[in-house]
Coordinates of C-alpha atoms and ligand atoms in Angstrom, one line a residue:
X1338 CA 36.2 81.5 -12.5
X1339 CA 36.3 77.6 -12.5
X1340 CA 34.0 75.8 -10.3
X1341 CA 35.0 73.2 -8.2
X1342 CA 34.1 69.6 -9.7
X1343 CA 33.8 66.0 -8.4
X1344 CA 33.1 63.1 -10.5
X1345 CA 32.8 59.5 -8.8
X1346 CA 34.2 57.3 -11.3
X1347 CA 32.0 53.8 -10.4
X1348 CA 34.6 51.6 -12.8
X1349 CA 32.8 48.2 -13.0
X1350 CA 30.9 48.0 -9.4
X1351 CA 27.3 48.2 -8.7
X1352 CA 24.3 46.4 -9.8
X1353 CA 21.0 48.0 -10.5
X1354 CA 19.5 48.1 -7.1
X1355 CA 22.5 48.9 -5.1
X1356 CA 23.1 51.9 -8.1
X1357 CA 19.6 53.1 -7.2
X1358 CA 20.4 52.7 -3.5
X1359 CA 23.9 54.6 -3.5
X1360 CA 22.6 57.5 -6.0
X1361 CA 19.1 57.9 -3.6
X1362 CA 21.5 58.3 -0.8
X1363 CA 24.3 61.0 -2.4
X1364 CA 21.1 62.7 -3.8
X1365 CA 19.7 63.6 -0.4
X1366 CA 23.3 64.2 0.8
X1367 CA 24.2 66.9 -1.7
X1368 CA 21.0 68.0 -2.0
X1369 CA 22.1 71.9 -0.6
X1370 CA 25.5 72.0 -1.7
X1371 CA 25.4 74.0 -4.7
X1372 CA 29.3 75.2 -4.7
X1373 CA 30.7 72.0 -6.7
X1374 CA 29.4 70.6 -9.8
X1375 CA 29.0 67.0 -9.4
X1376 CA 28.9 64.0 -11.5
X1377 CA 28.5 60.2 -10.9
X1378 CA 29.8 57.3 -13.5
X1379 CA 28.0 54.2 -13.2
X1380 CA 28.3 51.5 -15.7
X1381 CA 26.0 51.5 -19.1
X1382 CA 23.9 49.0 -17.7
X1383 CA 22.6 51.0 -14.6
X1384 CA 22.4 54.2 -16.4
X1385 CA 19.1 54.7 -17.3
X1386 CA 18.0 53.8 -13.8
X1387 CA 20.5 56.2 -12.2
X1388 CA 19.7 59.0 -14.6
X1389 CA 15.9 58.6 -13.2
X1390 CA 16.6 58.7 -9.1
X1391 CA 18.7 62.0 -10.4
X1392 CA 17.8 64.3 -13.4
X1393 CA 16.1 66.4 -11.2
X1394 CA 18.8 66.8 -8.8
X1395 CA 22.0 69.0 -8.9
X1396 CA 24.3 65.5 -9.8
X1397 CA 24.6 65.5 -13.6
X1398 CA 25.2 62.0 -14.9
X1399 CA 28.4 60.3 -17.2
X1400 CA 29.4 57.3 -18.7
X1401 CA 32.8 55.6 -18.6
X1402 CA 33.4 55.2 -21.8
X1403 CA 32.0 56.0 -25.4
X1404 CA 32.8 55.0 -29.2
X1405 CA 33.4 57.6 -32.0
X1406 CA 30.6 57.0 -34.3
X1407 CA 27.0 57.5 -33.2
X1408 CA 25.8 54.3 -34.9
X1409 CA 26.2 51.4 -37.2
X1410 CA 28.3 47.6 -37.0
X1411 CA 30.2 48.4 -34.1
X1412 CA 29.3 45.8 -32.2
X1413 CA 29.4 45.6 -28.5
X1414 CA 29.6 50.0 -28.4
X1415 CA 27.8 52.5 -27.6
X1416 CA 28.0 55.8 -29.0
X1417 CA 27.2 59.5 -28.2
X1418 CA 23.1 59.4 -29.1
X1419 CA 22.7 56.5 -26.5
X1420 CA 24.4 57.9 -23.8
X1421 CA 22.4 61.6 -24.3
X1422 CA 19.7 59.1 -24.7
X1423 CA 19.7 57.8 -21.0
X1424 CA 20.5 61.7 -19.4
X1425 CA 24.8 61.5 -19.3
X1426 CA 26.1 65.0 -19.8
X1427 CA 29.7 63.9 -19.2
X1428 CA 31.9 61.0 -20.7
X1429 CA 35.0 59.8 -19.1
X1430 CA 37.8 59.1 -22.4
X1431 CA 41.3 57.4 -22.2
X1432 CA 41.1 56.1 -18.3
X1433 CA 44.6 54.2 -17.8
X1434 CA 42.7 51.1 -17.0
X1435 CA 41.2 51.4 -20.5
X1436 CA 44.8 52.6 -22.0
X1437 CA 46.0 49.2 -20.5
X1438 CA 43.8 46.5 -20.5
X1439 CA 42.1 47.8 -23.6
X1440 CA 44.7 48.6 -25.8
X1441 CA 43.3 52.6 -26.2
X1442 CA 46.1 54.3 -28.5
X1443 CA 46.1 58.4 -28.1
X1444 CA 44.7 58.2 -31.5
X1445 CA 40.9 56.5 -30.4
X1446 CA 41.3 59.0 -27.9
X1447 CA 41.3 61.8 -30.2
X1448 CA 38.5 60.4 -32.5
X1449 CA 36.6 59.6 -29.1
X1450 CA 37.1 63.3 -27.4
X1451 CA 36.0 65.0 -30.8
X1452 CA 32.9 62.9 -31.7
X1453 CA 31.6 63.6 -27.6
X1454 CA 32.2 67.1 -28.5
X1455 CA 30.2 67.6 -31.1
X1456 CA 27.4 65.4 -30.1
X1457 CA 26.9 67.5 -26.7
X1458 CA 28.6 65.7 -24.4
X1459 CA 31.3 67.2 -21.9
X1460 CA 34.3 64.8 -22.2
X1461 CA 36.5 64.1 -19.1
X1462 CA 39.8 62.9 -20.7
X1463 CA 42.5 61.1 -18.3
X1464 CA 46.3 61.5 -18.5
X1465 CA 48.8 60.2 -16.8
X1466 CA 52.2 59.0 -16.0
X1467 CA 53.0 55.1 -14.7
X1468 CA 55.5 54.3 -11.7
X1469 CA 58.3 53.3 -14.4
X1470 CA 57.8 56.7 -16.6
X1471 CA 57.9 58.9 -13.8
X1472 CA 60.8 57.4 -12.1
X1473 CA 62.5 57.3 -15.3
X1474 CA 62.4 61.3 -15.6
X1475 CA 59.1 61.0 -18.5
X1476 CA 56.1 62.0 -16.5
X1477 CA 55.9 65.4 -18.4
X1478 CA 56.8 64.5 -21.7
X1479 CA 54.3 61.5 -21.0
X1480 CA 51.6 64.5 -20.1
X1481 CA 52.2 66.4 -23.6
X1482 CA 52.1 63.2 -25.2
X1483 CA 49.0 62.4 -23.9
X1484 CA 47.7 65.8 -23.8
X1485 CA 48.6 66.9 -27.5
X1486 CA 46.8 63.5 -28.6
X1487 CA 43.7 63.6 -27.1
X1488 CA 43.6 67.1 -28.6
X1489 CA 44.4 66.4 -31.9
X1490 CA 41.8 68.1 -34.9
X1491 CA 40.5 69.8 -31.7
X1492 CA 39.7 73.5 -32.4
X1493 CA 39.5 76.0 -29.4
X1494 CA 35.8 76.6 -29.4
X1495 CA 35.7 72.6 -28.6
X1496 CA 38.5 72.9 -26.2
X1497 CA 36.7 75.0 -24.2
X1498 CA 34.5 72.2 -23.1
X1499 CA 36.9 69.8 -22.2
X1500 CA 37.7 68.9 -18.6
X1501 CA 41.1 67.1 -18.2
X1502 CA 41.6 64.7 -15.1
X1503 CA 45.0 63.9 -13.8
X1504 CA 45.6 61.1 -12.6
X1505 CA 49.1 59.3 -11.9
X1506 CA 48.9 55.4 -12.8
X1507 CA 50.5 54.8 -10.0
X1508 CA 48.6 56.8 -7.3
X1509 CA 44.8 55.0 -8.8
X1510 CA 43.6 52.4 -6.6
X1511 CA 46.7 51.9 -4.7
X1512 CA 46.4 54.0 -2.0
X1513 CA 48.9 56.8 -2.8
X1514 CA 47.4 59.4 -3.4
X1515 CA 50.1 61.8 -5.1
X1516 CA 51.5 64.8 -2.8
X1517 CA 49.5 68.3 -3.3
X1518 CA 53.2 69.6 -4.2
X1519 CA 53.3 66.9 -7.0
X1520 CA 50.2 67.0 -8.1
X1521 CA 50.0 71.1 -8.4
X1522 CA 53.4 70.7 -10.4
X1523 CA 51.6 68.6 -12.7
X1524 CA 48.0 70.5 -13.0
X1525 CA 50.2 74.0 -13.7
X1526 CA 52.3 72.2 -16.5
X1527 CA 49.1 70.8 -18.3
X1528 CA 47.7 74.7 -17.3
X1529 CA 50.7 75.8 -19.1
X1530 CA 50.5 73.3 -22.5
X1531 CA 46.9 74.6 -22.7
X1532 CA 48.0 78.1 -23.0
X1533 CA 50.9 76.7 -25.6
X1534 CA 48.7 74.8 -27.4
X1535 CA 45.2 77.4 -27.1
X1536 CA 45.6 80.6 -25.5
X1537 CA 45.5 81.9 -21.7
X1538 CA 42.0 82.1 -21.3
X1539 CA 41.2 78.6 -22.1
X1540 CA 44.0 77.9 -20.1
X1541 CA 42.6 79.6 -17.3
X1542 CA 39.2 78.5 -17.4
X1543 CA 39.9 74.1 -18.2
X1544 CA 39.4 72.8 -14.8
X1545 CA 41.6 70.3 -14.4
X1546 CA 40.4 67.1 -11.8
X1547 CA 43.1 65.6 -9.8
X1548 CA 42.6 61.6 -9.6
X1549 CA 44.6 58.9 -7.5
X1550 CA 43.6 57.5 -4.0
X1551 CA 41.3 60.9 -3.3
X1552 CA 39.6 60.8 -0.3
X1553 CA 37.8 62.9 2.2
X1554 CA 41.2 62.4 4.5
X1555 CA 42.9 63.9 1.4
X1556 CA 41.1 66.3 -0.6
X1557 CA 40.9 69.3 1.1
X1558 CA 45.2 69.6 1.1
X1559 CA 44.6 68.7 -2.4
X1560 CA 42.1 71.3 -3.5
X1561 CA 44.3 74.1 -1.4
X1562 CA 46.4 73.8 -4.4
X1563 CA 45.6 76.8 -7.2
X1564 CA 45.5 74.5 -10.6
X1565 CA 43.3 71.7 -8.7
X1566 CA 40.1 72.1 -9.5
X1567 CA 38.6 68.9 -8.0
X1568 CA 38.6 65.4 -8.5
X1569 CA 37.7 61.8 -10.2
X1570 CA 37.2 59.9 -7.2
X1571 CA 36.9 56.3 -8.1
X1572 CA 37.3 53.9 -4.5
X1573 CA 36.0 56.8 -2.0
X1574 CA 32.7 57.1 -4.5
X1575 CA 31.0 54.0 -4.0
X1576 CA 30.3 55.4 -0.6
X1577 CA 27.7 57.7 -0.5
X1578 CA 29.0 59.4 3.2
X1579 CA 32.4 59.4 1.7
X1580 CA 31.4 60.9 -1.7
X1581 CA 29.2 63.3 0.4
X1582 CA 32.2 64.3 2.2
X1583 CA 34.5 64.7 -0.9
X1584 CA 31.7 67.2 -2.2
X1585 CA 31.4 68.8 1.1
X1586 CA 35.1 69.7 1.4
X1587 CA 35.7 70.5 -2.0
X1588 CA 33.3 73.2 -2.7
X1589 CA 33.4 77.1 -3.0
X1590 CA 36.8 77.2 -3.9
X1591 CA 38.2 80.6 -4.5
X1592 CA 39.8 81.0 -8.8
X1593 CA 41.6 83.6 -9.8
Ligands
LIG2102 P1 40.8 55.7 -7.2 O1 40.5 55.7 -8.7 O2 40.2 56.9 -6.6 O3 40.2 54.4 -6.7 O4 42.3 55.7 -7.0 C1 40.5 56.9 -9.4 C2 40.2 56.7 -10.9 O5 40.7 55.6 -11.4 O6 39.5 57.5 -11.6

């Protein structure tokens, strides 16, 4: 049985008090709705003061980013230790935006996903396909690419924690969101290199977040689909009534 998931994906928005003020409000928005778990991803700077308006609440907190090692002359990083420090249970690894303005190879990926794992921390690791690769015939082969790196070294037993996010380059930010028949294509083919890669039951139990344009206009369509399990919701969850409404609409759905 996977439970529905939405994760708001800040990117680089928000100072301190308008963190505080957005997080107060989806608190007492969400407050009852226990069928989705939910996550918000502010920046590193507004953590601490994000994780303290909710750590008693039912949002869990996550960062955007992380480095592989815990600590030492990495300078301008911030491992695993400081994030569980400040309350973040999840870690988004290998967003696109990072994959392109930051250079992230599948490789730091790997090292990233591992070293979250075994410090405690749920990774959320992105994949996906640009404009160009997908009208070029790559998407999937992009996908298993992607997919078979991030997993790299990564035994089962630390599979099982992972939560994979979707999201089509050329859907984030831009307004189109991709098709629920386009989307469930892709969500069943990663379902399926899971099973290829793992075995059926961690197949069956990875939720797998779709990400691109979500909004409340667009979710529920989205989540009617069988391998959409919810979504990273960057624009729509700066709004608290929005992100409300994306948890609203998302939750209780029926798995398997
Ligand atoms: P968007 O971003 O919802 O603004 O398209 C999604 C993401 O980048 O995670």
């Amino acid at each position: 049985m996977r439970k529905s998931f939405i994760a708001g994906n800040w990117k680089l928005n928000k100072k301190v008090s308008e963190a505080v003020e957005v997080s107060k409000a989806i608190k007492e928005g969400v407050i009852n709705l226990s069928g989705a778990d939910i996550c918000i991803c502010p920046t590193f700077t507004v953590l601490k003061s994000v994780y303290e308006i909710i750590k008693d609440s039912n949002i869990a907190l996550g960062a955007q980013n992380i480095w592989y090692e815990n600590q030492g002359a990495y300078t301008g990083e911030i491992g695993a230790s400081s994030l569980l420090d400040v309350g973040c249970k999840y870690v988004i690894i290998g967003h696109s935006e990072r994959r392109k303005y930051l250079n992230e190879s599948d490789e730091t990926i790997a090292h990233k996903t591992l070293s979250s794992l075994e410090s405690g921390l749920i990774p959320i690791v992105c994949i996906g396909e640009t404009l160009e690769e997908r009208e070029s015939g790559k998407a999937q082969k992009i996908i298993e690419t992607q997919f078979s790196g991030a997993c790299k070294n990564l035994p089962a037993d630390k599979f099982s924690k992972v939560v994979i996010a979707y999201e089509p380059v050329w859907a984030i930010g831009t307004g189109k969101t991709a098709t629920p028949e386009i989307a469930e294509e892709m969500h069943k083919f990663i379902r399926q290199l899971i099973k290829n890669r793992y075995n059926k039951e961690l197949a069956d139990n990875c939720r797998i977040l779709y990400g691109g344009s979500v909004t409340p206009a667009n979710i529920e369509n989205l989540m009617k689909e069988p391998d959409i399990d919810g979504a990273l919701v960057g624009g729509a969850s700066l709004v608290p009534e929005s992100f409300i409404e994306l948890v609203k609409k998302s939750q209780n759905k029926q798995t398997q």
